[in-house]
Tab-separated table of N, CA and C in Angstrom:
chain	number	residue	atom	x	y	z
A	1	MET	N	11.590	-17.568	2.365
A	1	MET	CA	10.270	-17.088	2.690
A	1	MET	C	9.841	-16.060	1.646
A	2	LYS	N	8.686	-16.235	1.066
A	2	LYS	CA	8.171	-15.306	0.065
A	2	LYS	C	7.142	-14.387	0.706
A	3	THR	N	7.222	-13.129	0.330
A	3	THR	CA	6.363	-12.110	0.911
A	3	THR	C	5.641	-11.341	-0.185
A	4	ALA	N	4.390	-11.021	0.072
A	4	ALA	CA	3.629	-10.139	-0.808
A	4	ALA	C	3.336	-8.854	-0.048
A	5	MET	N	3.517	-7.736	-0.732
A	5	MET	CA	3.205	-6.434	-0.149
A	5	MET	C	2.000	-5.879	-0.905
A	6	PHE	N	0.922	-5.617	-0.165
A	6	PHE	CA	-0.300	-5.077	-0.743
A	6	PHE	C	-0.483	-3.659	-0.211
A	7	VAL	N	-0.470	-2.678	-1.122
A	7	VAL	CA	-0.524	-1.270	-0.733
A	7	VAL	C	-1.823	-0.640	-1.230
A	8	ASP	N	-2.606	-0.114	-0.312
A	8	ASP	CA	-3.797	0.659	-0.649
A	8	ASP	C	-3.346	2.114	-0.719
A	9	THR	N	-3.007	2.583	-1.930
A	9	THR	CA	-2.447	3.930	-2.073
A	9	THR	C	-3.440	5.013	-1.664
A	10	SER	N	-4.709	4.775	-1.890
A	10	SER	CA	-5.717	5.774	-1.519
A	10	SER	C	-5.792	5.929	-0.007
A	11	ASN	N	-5.797	4.813	0.716
A	11	ASN	CA	-5.846	4.854	2.171
A	11	ASN	C	-4.583	5.506	2.732
A	12	LEU	N	-3.413	5.112	2.216
A	12	LEU	CA	-2.170	5.699	2.715
A	12	LEU	C	-2.107	7.194	2.440
A	13	TYR	N	-2.536	7.585	1.251
A	13	TYR	CA	-2.516	9.008	0.907
A	13	TYR	C	-3.334	9.810	1.923
A	14	TYR	N	-4.544	9.336	2.192
A	14	TYR	CA	-5.423	10.033	3.127
A	14	TYR	C	-4.821	10.061	4.536
A	15	CYS	N	-4.406	8.910	5.045
A	15	CYS	CA	-3.915	8.819	6.432
A	15	CYS	C	-2.608	9.574	6.635
A	16	VAL	N	-1.685	9.444	5.692
A	16	VAL	CA	-0.391	10.118	5.823
A	16	VAL	C	-0.560	11.628	5.690
A	17	ASN	N	-1.378	12.052	4.747
A	17	ASN	CA	-1.607	13.483	4.577
A	17	ASN	C	-2.272	14.080	5.813
A	18	LYS	N	-3.196	13.348	6.403
A	18	LYS	CA	-3.886	13.816	7.606
A	18	LYS	C	-2.911	13.982	8.778
A	19	LYS	N	-1.997	13.024	8.940
A	19	LYS	CA	-1.074	13.058	10.081
A	19	LYS	C	0.136	13.967	9.846
A	20	PHE	N	0.728	13.881	8.644
A	20	PHE	CA	1.979	14.587	8.393
A	20	PHE	C	1.858	15.773	7.431
A	21	GLY	N	0.781	15.830	6.666
A	21	GLY	CA	0.656	16.878	5.657
A	21	GLY	C	1.646	16.691	4.514
A	22	ARG	N	2.090	15.468	4.313
A	22	ARG	CA	3.079	15.153	3.272
A	22	ARG	C	2.655	13.884	2.548
A	23	LYS	N	3.460	13.505	1.563
A	23	LYS	CA	3.158	12.322	0.759
A	23	LYS	C	4.222	11.256	0.967
A	24	ILE	N	3.845	10.030	0.618
A	24	ILE	CA	4.756	8.895	0.734
A	24	ILE	C	5.714	8.857	-0.443
A	25	ASP	N	6.949	8.521	-0.168
A	25	ASP	CA	7.926	8.191	-1.200
A	25	ASP	C	7.893	6.666	-1.298
A	26	TYR	N	7.304	6.132	-2.358
A	26	TYR	CA	7.066	4.694	-2.453
A	26	TYR	C	8.347	3.879	-2.578
A	27	GLU	N	9.400	4.464	-3.105
A	27	GLU	CA	10.694	3.760	-3.105
A	27	GLU	C	11.186	3.572	-1.674
A	28	LYS	N	11.073	4.606	-0.866
A	28	LYS	CA	11.466	4.518	0.544
A	28	LYS	C	10.573	3.535	1.296
A	29	LEU	N	9.293	3.515	0.968
A	29	LEU	CA	8.354	2.599	1.616
A	29	LEU	C	8.791	1.151	1.402
A	30	VAL	N	9.136	0.823	0.164
A	30	VAL	CA	9.572	-0.547	-0.141
A	30	VAL	C	10.890	-0.861	0.552
A	31	MET	N	11.841	0.079	0.501
A	31	MET	CA	13.135	-0.157	1.155
A	31	MET	C	12.974	-0.333	2.663
A	32	PHE	N	12.142	0.481	3.289
A	32	PHE	CA	11.925	0.385	4.727
A	32	PHE	C	11.278	-0.948	5.089
A	33	ALA	N	10.304	-1.366	4.309
A	33	ALA	CA	9.643	-2.655	4.563
A	33	ALA	C	10.637	-3.798	4.425
A	34	GLN	N	11.550	-3.689	3.488
A	34	GLN	CA	12.526	-4.761	3.273
A	34	GLN	C	13.558	-4.834	4.388
A	35	GLU	N	13.639	-3.807	5.213
A	35	GLU	CA	14.487	-3.902	6.404
A	35	GLU	C	13.892	-4.905	7.393
A	36	TYR	N	12.584	-5.042	7.386
A	36	TYR	CA	11.903	-5.947	8.301
A	36	TYR	C	11.682	-7.321	7.690
A	37	ILE	N	11.357	-7.330	6.413
A	37	ILE	CA	11.147	-8.586	5.706
A	37	ILE	C	11.991	-8.498	4.449
A	38	THR	N	13.048	-9.280	4.407
A	38	THR	CA	14.097	-9.075	3.416
A	38	THR	C	13.757	-9.523	2.009
A	39	ASP	N	12.753	-10.351	1.830
A	39	ASP	CA	12.497	-10.902	0.513
A	39	ASP	C	11.057	-10.619	0.077
A	40	THR	N	10.826	-9.430	-0.454
A	40	THR	CA	9.494	-9.077	-0.932
A	40	THR	C	9.403	-9.498	-2.390
A	41	ASP	N	8.655	-10.546	-2.642
A	41	ASP	CA	8.583	-11.114	-3.981
A	41	ASP	C	7.475	-10.524	-4.838
A	42	PHE	N	6.410	-10.096	-4.214
A	42	PHE	CA	5.271	-9.575	-4.955
A	42	PHE	C	4.901	-8.216	-4.394
A	43	LEU	N	4.923	-7.194	-5.238
A	43	LEU	CA	4.538	-5.846	-4.832
A	43	LEU	C	3.271	-5.460	-5.592
A	44	TYR	N	2.204	-5.188	-4.864
A	44	TYR	CA	0.944	-4.777	-5.476
A	44	TYR	C	0.533	-3.421	-4.940
A	45	ALA	N	0.119	-2.535	-5.837
A	45	ALA	CA	-0.407	-1.232	-5.439
A	45	ALA	C	-1.823	-1.098	-5.982
A	46	PHE	N	-2.735	-0.737	-5.102
A	46	PHE	CA	-4.139	-0.573	-5.455
A	46	PHE	C	-4.525	0.882	-5.266
A	47	GLY	N	-5.393	1.355	-6.122
A	47	GLY	CA	-5.829	2.737	-5.994
A	47	GLY	C	-7.026	3.042	-6.857
A	48	VAL	N	-7.433	4.286	-6.794
A	48	VAL	CA	-8.582	4.783	-7.549
A	48	VAL	C	-8.088	5.948	-8.396
A	49	ARG	N	-8.624	6.031	-9.605
A	49	ARG	CA	-8.288	7.184	-10.437
A	49	ARG	C	-9.500	7.594	-11.263
A	50	ARG	N	-9.500	8.845	-11.624
A	50	ARG	CA	-10.532	9.397	-12.488
A	50	ARG	C	-9.898	9.697	-13.839
A	51	GLU	N	-10.451	9.109	-14.882
A	51	GLU	CA	-9.914	9.282	-16.246
A	51	GLU	C	-8.423	8.966	-16.247
A	52	GLN	N	-7.605	9.903	-16.707
A	52	GLN	CA	-6.149	9.692	-16.774
A	52	GLN	C	-5.415	10.386	-15.629
A	53	GLU	N	-6.141	10.751	-14.600
A	53	GLU	CA	-5.629	11.560	-13.501
A	53	GLU	C	-4.309	11.056	-12.915
A	54	ALA	N	-4.181	9.783	-12.664
A	54	ALA	CA	-3.005	9.263	-11.959
A	54	ALA	C	-2.085	8.472	-12.881
A	55	ARG	N	-2.146	8.731	-14.159
A	55	ARG	CA	-1.367	7.937	-15.126
A	55	ARG	C	0.134	7.936	-14.812
A	56	ASN	N	0.714	9.102	-14.558
A	56	ASN	CA	2.152	9.166	-14.257
A	56	ASN	C	2.478	8.496	-12.924
A	57	PHE	N	1.581	8.640	-11.957
A	57	PHE	CA	1.765	7.999	-10.663
A	57	PHE	C	1.806	6.484	-10.826
A	58	VAL	N	0.872	5.939	-11.593
A	58	VAL	CA	0.818	4.498	-11.829
A	58	VAL	C	2.086	4.035	-12.542
A	59	LYS	N	2.522	4.765	-13.556
A	59	LYS	CA	3.754	4.404	-14.279
A	59	LYS	C	4.962	4.422	-13.345
A	60	SER	N	5.002	5.384	-12.432
A	60	SER	CA	6.114	5.468	-11.482
A	60	SER	C	6.124	4.277	-10.533
A	61	LEU	N	4.937	3.869	-10.078
A	61	LEU	CA	4.856	2.687	-9.223
A	61	LEU	C	5.336	1.440	-9.974
A	62	GLU	N	4.943	1.318	-11.227
A	62	GLU	CA	5.366	0.177	-12.034
A	62	GLU	C	6.873	0.180	-12.238
A	63	LYS	N	7.451	1.358	-12.388
A	63	LYS	CA	8.908	1.476	-12.542
A	63	LYS	C	9.637	0.962	-11.291
A	64	ILE	N	9.072	1.187	-10.135
A	64	ILE	CA	9.646	0.709	-8.871
A	64	ILE	C	9.541	-0.815	-8.773
A	65	GLY	N	8.532	-1.394	-9.444
A	65	GLY	CA	8.357	-2.837	-9.407
A	65	GLY	C	6.977	-3.296	-8.972
A	66	PHE	N	6.067	-2.354	-8.749
A	66	PHE	CA	4.714	-2.699	-8.345
A	66	PHE	C	3.895	-3.218	-9.518
A	67	ILE	N	3.062	-4.195	-9.236
A	67	ILE	CA	1.984	-4.575	-10.133
A	67	ILE	C	0.824	-3.693	-9.702
A	68	THR	N	0.293	-2.907	-10.621
A	68	THR	CA	-0.726	-1.930	-10.240
A	68	THR	C	-2.128	-2.416	-10.581
A	69	ARG	N	-3.040	-2.117	-9.689
A	69	ARG	CA	-4.453	-2.433	-9.855
A	69	ARG	C	-5.253	-1.171	-9.497
A	70	PHE	N	-5.387	-0.278	-10.444
A	70	PHE	CA	-6.127	0.960	-10.219
A	70	PHE	C	-7.469	0.872	-10.928
A	71	ILE	N	-8.511	1.258	-10.207
A	71	ILE	CA	-9.843	1.219	-10.794
A	71	ILE	C	-10.318	2.644	-11.053
A	72	LYS	N	-11.109	2.775	-12.084
A	72	LYS	CA	-11.654	4.083	-12.427
A	72	LYS	C	-12.894	4.339	-11.586
A	73	SER	N	-13.046	5.583	-11.185
A	73	SER	CA	-14.189	5.968	-10.373
A	73	SER	C	-14.724	7.292	-10.881
A	74	ASN	N	-16.027	7.432	-10.839
A	74	ASN	CA	-16.631	8.707	-11.227
A	74	ASN	C	-16.863	9.609	-10.019
A	75	ASN	N	-16.392	9.181	-8.848
A	75	ASN	CA	-16.460	9.956	-7.607
A	75	ASN	C	-17.882	10.152	-7.086
A	76	LYS	N	-18.873	9.491	-7.684
A	76	LYS	CA	-20.243	9.640	-7.206
A	76	LYS	C	-20.556	8.670	-6.076
A	77	LYS	N	-19.815	7.585	-5.999
A	77	LYS	CA	-20.017	6.647	-4.899
A	77	LYS	C	-18.650	6.206	-4.389
A	78	PRO	N	-18.541	5.902	-3.102
A	78	PRO	CA	-17.254	5.497	-2.544
A	78	PRO	C	-16.761	4.198	-3.180
A	79	THR	N	-15.477	4.105	-3.318
A	79	THR	CA	-14.868	2.911	-3.882
A	79	THR	C	-14.069	2.217	-2.798
A	80	ASN	N	-14.304	0.926	-2.640
A	80	ASN	CA	-13.617	0.144	-1.634
A	80	ASN	C	-12.642	-0.793	-2.335
A	81	LEU	N	-11.374	-0.674	-2.022
A	81	LEU	CA	-10.338	-1.491	-2.661
A	81	LEU	C	-10.099	-2.804	-1.936
A	82	ASN	N	-10.739	-2.996	-0.790
A	82	ASN	CA	-10.479	-4.193	0.011
A	82	ASN	C	-10.776	-5.482	-0.736
A	83	ALA	N	-11.833	-5.514	-1.525
A	83	ALA	CA	-12.166	-6.729	-2.276
A	83	ALA	C	-11.057	-7.068	-3.260
A	84	ASP	N	-10.522	-6.056	-3.934
A	84	ASP	CA	-9.434	-6.294	-4.886
A	84	ASP	C	-8.180	-6.808	-4.181
A	85	ILE	N	-7.874	-6.243	-3.022
A	85	ILE	CA	-6.719	-6.699	-2.246
A	85	ILE	C	-6.934	-8.153	-1.815
A	86	CYS	N	-8.125	-8.461	-1.346
A	86	CYS	CA	-8.439	-9.835	-0.913
A	86	CYS	C	-8.291	-10.828	-2.054
A	87	ILE	N	-8.788	-10.478	-3.225
A	87	ILE	CA	-8.697	-11.385	-4.376
A	87	ILE	C	-7.239	-11.696	-4.698
A	88	GLU	N	-6.379	-10.691	-4.708
A	88	GLU	CA	-4.955	-10.930	-4.992
A	88	GLU	C	-4.318	-11.779	-3.900
A	89	ALA	N	-4.695	-11.529	-2.657
A	89	ALA	CA	-4.154	-12.336	-1.553
A	89	ALA	C	-4.592	-13.794	-1.689
A	90	PHE	N	-5.853	-14.008	-2.052
A	90	PHE	CA	-6.350	-15.375	-2.248
A	90	PHE	C	-5.572	-16.069	-3.367
A	91	LYS	N	-5.316	-15.342	-4.446
A	91	LYS	CA	-4.584	-15.916	-5.581
A	91	LYS	C	-3.154	-16.310	-5.194
A	92	LYS	N	-2.526	-15.523	-4.356
A	92	LYS	CA	-1.112	-15.725	-4.011
A	92	LYS	C	-0.895	-16.585	-2.773
A	93	HIS	N	-1.951	-16.916	-2.024
A	93	HIS	CA	-1.754	-17.489	-0.690
A	93	HIS	C	-0.922	-18.767	-0.683
A	94	SER	N	-0.955	-19.568	-1.723
A	94	SER	CA	-0.159	-20.803	-1.718
A	94	SER	C	1.309	-20.544	-2.061
A	95	LYS	N	1.629	-19.318	-2.478
A	95	LYS	CA	2.996	-18.988	-2.885
A	95	LYS	C	3.730	-18.105	-1.884
A	96	ILE	N	3.050	-17.712	-0.803
A	96	ILE	CA	3.661	-16.773	0.132
A	96	ILE	C	3.602	-17.282	1.567
A	97	ASP	N	4.544	-16.786	2.358
A	97	ASP	CA	4.595	-17.086	3.790
A	97	ASP	C	4.190	-15.892	4.636
A	98	SER	N	4.290	-14.695	4.028
A	98	SER	CA	3.948	-13.495	4.791
A	98	SER	C	3.394	-12.405	3.878
A	99	ILE	N	2.651	-11.515	4.518
A	99	ILE	CA	2.051	-10.370	3.838
A	99	ILE	C	2.431	-9.114	4.598
A	100	ILE	N	2.817	-8.090	3.848
A	100	ILE	CA	2.929	-6.744	4.394
A	100	ILE	C	1.711	-6.011	3.850
A	101	LEU	N	0.833	-5.602	4.728
A	101	LEU	CA	-0.403	-4.955	4.334
A	101	LEU	C	-0.308	-3.471	4.663
A	102	CYS	N	-0.276	-2.651	3.638
A	102	CYS	CA	-0.149	-1.205	3.819
A	102	CYS	C	-1.520	-0.558	3.679
A	103	SER	N	-2.278	-0.628	4.750
A	103	SER	CA	-3.604	-0.022	4.815
A	103	SER	C	-4.021	0.047	6.279
A	104	ALA	N	-4.671	1.141	6.628
A	104	ALA	CA	-5.203	1.285	7.982
A	104	ALA	C	-6.724	1.161	7.974
A	105	ASP	N	-7.257	0.552	6.944
A	105	ASP	CA	-8.704	0.382	6.810
A	105	ASP	C	-9.171	-0.779	7.682
A	106	ARG	N	-10.024	-0.489	8.639
A	106	ARG	CA	-10.542	-1.506	9.573
A	106	ARG	C	-11.219	-2.668	8.853
A	107	ASP	N	-11.797	-2.392	7.701
A	107	ASP	CA	-12.559	-3.407	6.973
A	107	ASP	C	-11.684	-4.514	6.392
A	108	ILE	N	-10.373	-4.381	6.472
A	108	ILE	CA	-9.470	-5.409	5.940
A	108	ILE	C	-9.154	-6.474	6.995
A	109	ALA	N	-9.650	-6.301	8.216
A	109	ALA	CA	-9.388	-7.260	9.305
A	109	ALA	C	-9.766	-8.699	8.945
A	110	PRO	N	-10.892	-8.966	8.267
A	110	PRO	CA	-11.195	-10.359	7.910
A	110	PRO	C	-10.127	-11.009	7.024
A	111	LEU	N	-9.507	-10.236	6.147
A	111	LEU	CA	-8.415	-10.783	5.330
A	111	LEU	C	-7.253	-11.205	6.219
A	112	ILE	N	-6.936	-10.394	7.205
A	112	ILE	CA	-5.829	-10.714	8.110
A	112	ILE	C	-6.124	-12.007	8.866
A	113	ARG	N	-7.345	-12.123	9.375
A	113	ARG	CA	-7.712	-13.355	10.090
A	113	ARG	C	-7.644	-14.572	9.166
A	114	TRP	N	-8.146	-14.431	7.949
A	114	TRP	CA	-8.111	-15.537	6.984
A	114	TRP	C	-6.664	-15.929	6.685
A	115	ALA	N	-5.802	-14.934	6.409
A	115	ALA	CA	-4.403	-15.217	6.086
A	115	ALA	C	-3.723	-15.962	7.229
A	116	GLU	N	-3.952	-15.525	8.442
A	116	GLU	CA	-3.348	-16.194	9.591
A	116	GLU	C	-3.872	-17.619	9.739
A	117	ASP	N	-5.153	-17.845	9.419
A	117	ASP	CA	-5.693	-19.214	9.430
A	117	ASP	C	-4.994	-20.099	8.396
A	118	GLN	N	-4.470	-19.478	7.353
A	118	GLN	CA	-3.733	-20.205	6.312
A	118	GLN	C	-2.255	-20.369	6.673
A	119	GLY	N	-1.849	-19.855	7.827
A	119	GLY	CA	-0.452	-19.932	8.252
A	119	GLY	C	0.424	-18.828	7.687
A	120	ILE	N	-0.189	-17.771	7.205
A	120	ILE	CA	0.543	-16.643	6.625
A	120	ILE	C	0.712	-15.565	7.691
A	121	ASN	N	1.938	-15.126	7.898
A	121	ASN	CA	2.255	-14.057	8.835
A	121	ASN	C	1.851	-12.721	8.212
A	122	VAL	N	1.140	-11.877	8.967
A	122	VAL	CA	0.685	-10.587	8.444
A	122	VAL	C	1.246	-9.453	9.285
A	123	THR	N	1.904	-8.524	8.603
A	123	THR	CA	2.392	-7.297	9.214
A	123	THR	C	1.616	-6.140	8.608
A	124	VAL	N	0.982	-5.344	9.433
A	124	VAL	CA	0.317	-4.134	8.958
A	124	VAL	C	1.340	-3.014	9.054
A	125	TYR	N	1.555	-2.353	7.936
A	125	TYR	CA	2.519	-1.257	7.837
A	125	TYR	C	1.754	-0.067	7.292
A	126	ALA	N	1.292	0.805	8.188
A	126	ALA	CA	0.400	1.879	7.780
A	126	ALA	C	0.529	3.067	8.723
A	127	CYS	N	-0.338	4.033	8.528
A	127	CYS	CA	-0.339	5.253	9.325
A	127	CYS	C	-1.664	5.344	10.071
A	128	GLY	N	-1.596	5.440	11.389
A	128	GLY	CA	-2.815	5.497	12.187
A	128	GLY	C	-3.514	4.152	12.240
A	129	ILE	N	-2.753	3.109	12.525
A	129	ILE	CA	-3.298	1.749	12.534
A	129	ILE	C	-4.339	1.632	13.643
A	130	PRO	N	-5.578	1.252	13.279
A	130	PRO	CA	-6.619	1.142	14.298
A	130	PRO	C	-6.458	-0.122	15.153
A	131	MET	N	-7.018	-0.089	16.332
A	131	MET	CA	-6.930	-1.209	17.269
A	131	MET	C	-7.444	-2.509	16.640
A	132	GLU	N	-8.489	-2.424	15.797
A	132	GLU	CA	-9.043	-3.625	15.174
A	132	GLU	C	-8.002	-4.372	14.352
A	133	LEU	N	-7.095	-3.653	13.720
A	133	LEU	CA	-6.030	-4.303	12.942
A	133	LEU	C	-4.871	-4.735	13.840
A	134	LYS	N	-4.544	-3.926	14.826
A	134	LYS	CA	-3.466	-4.281	15.749
A	134	LYS	C	-3.772	-5.585	16.475
A	135	GLU	N	-5.038	-5.790	16.809
A	135	GLU	CA	-5.424	-6.992	17.549
A	135	GLU	C	-5.338	-8.266	16.722
A	136	VAL	N	-5.499	-8.182	15.403
A	136	VAL	CA	-5.519	-9.397	14.585
A	136	VAL	C	-4.223	-9.663	13.827
A	137	ALA	N	-3.416	-8.644	13.575
A	137	ALA	CA	-2.172	-8.832	12.826
A	137	ALA	C	-1.087	-9.441	13.720
A	138	ASN	N	-0.154	-10.165	13.105
A	138	ASN	CA	0.989	-10.697	13.854
A	138	ASN	C	1.862	-9.575	14.382
A	139	SER	N	2.008	-8.529	13.568
A	139	SER	CA	2.785	-7.369	13.992
A	139	SER	C	2.301	-6.151	13.226
A	140	ASN	N	2.667	-4.992	13.737
A	140	ASN	CA	2.313	-3.759	13.035
A	140	ASN	C	3.440	-2.761	13.177
A	141	ILE	N	3.586	-1.972	12.127
A	141	ILE	CA	4.618	-0.940	12.091
A	141	ILE	C	3.945	0.345	11.652
A	142	GLU	N	4.064	1.354	12.467
A	142	GLU	CA	3.486	2.653	12.147
A	142	GLU	C	4.429	3.393	11.189
A	143	ILE	N	3.885	3.884	10.088
A	143	ILE	CA	4.685	4.658	9.132
A	143	ILE	C	5.200	5.899	9.827
A	144	ASN	N	6.474	6.184	9.579
A	144	ASN	CA	7.057	7.390	10.157
A	144	ASN	C	7.639	8.266	9.041
A	145	GLU	N	8.255	9.342	9.427
A	145	GLU	CA	8.740	10.317	8.451
A	145	GLU	C	9.863	9.789	7.559
A	146	LYS	N	10.468	8.678	7.916
A	146	LYS	CA	11.550	8.123	7.097
A	146	LYS	C	11.095	7.732	5.698
A	147	VAL	N	9.808	7.434	5.528
A	147	VAL	CA	9.311	6.999	4.217
A	147	VAL	C	8.516	8.094	3.505
A	148	LEU	N	8.591	9.316	4.019
A	148	LEU	CA	7.872	10.418	3.390
A	148	LEU	C	8.791	11.203	2.474
A	149	MET	N	8.172	11.890	1.537
A	149	MET	CA	8.944	12.791	0.692
A	149	MET	C	9.462	13.922	1.553
A	150	ASN	N	10.616	14.428	1.174
A	150	ASN	CA	11.147	15.576	1.900
A	150	ASN	C	10.198	16.749	1.750
A	151	ALA	N	10.192	17.634	2.723
A	151	ALA	CA	9.338	18.818	2.657
A	151	ALA	C	9.694	19.658	1.433
A	152	VAL	N	10.986	19.687	1.101
A	152	VAL	CA	11.434	20.363	-0.105
A	152	VAL	C	11.321	19.358	-1.232
A	153	ASN	N	10.846	19.761	-2.382
A	153	ASN	CA	10.642	18.858	-3.515
A	153	ASN	C	11.934	18.135	-3.879
A	154	GLU	N	11.869	16.825	-3.967
A	154	GLU	CA	13.030	16.007	-4.335
A	154	GLU	C	13.103	15.862	-5.847
A	155	SER	N	13.256	16.974	-6.551
A	155	SER	CA	13.180	16.954	-8.007
A	155	SER	C	14.334	16.217	-8.664
A	156	ALA	N	15.424	15.970	-7.954
A	156	ALA	CA	16.541	15.237	-8.538
A	156	ALA	C	16.167	13.790	-8.828
A	157	ASP	N	15.232	13.261	-8.092
A	157	ASP	CA	14.775	11.882	-8.285
A	157	ASP	C	13.487	11.925	-9.088
A	158	THR	N	13.534	11.497	-10.344
A	158	THR	CA	12.383	11.644	-11.231
A	158	THR	C	11.194	10.829	-10.755
A	159	THR	N	11.429	9.650	-10.210
A	159	THR	CA	10.306	8.844	-9.741
A	159	THR	C	9.595	9.555	-8.607
A	160	THR	N	10.358	10.062	-7.656
A	160	THR	CA	9.763	10.769	-6.527
A	160	THR	C	9.058	12.025	-7.010
A	161	ALA	N	9.657	12.749	-7.940
A	161	ALA	CA	9.039	13.963	-8.447
A	161	ALA	C	7.727	13.631	-9.146
A	162	GLN	N	7.681	12.561	-9.922
A	162	GLN	CA	6.451	12.183	-10.581
A	162	GLN	C	5.397	11.796	-9.560
A	163	LEU	N	5.788	11.035	-8.555
A	163	LEU	CA	4.824	10.633	-7.528
A	163	LEU	C	4.285	11.862	-6.809
A	164	SER	N	5.151	12.830	-6.544
A	164	SER	CA	4.757	14.013	-5.819
A	164	SER	C	3.755	14.845	-6.606
A	165	SER	N	3.979	14.988	-7.903
A	165	SER	CA	3.135	15.885	-8.680
A	165	SER	C	1.861	15.224	-9.168
A	166	ASP	N	1.803	13.899	-9.199
A	166	ASP	CA	0.692	13.233	-9.864
A	166	ASP	C	-0.286	12.544	-8.927
A	167	MET	N	0.063	12.352	-7.699
A	167	MET	CA	-0.838	11.639	-6.786
A	167	MET	C	-2.047	12.504	-6.513
A	168	PRO	N	-3.234	11.920	-6.628
A	168	PRO	CA	-4.465	12.690	-6.393
A	168	PRO	C	-4.549	13.227	-4.976
């Protein structure tokens, strides 16, 4: 079974920070997800950046194995990453059996319904998952503290340290 993991880093950053006041350790996020779905073949991370703001963060995600899709924004108008996530899902749909969707954005519900119509199992793995997503996904997993950075800086791990210092 082939699985694609689509991560909306901007949404996770906002939701996790709001609930826990901490940041995600993306290595832990991938490892935790693989406890539930053992064969994650495609890792995609989507986000927004201004100029070179998140350059180290993007490089750290790529080091973990993510294919990154970050768009530049001038912060004058809201940026919605859902279209980009949908396009990648459409491209991969014939190669995958399941999706791990890391976003609590209600507007992604049509993608979940479409994927399920294609016979693709969808698990939402996010923080503060709204009822609209819980109702349409095959399963959902609420992010917990196991995938967060330690309260004390984990400077021994360079990837985690880079993610901690560079995430917008």
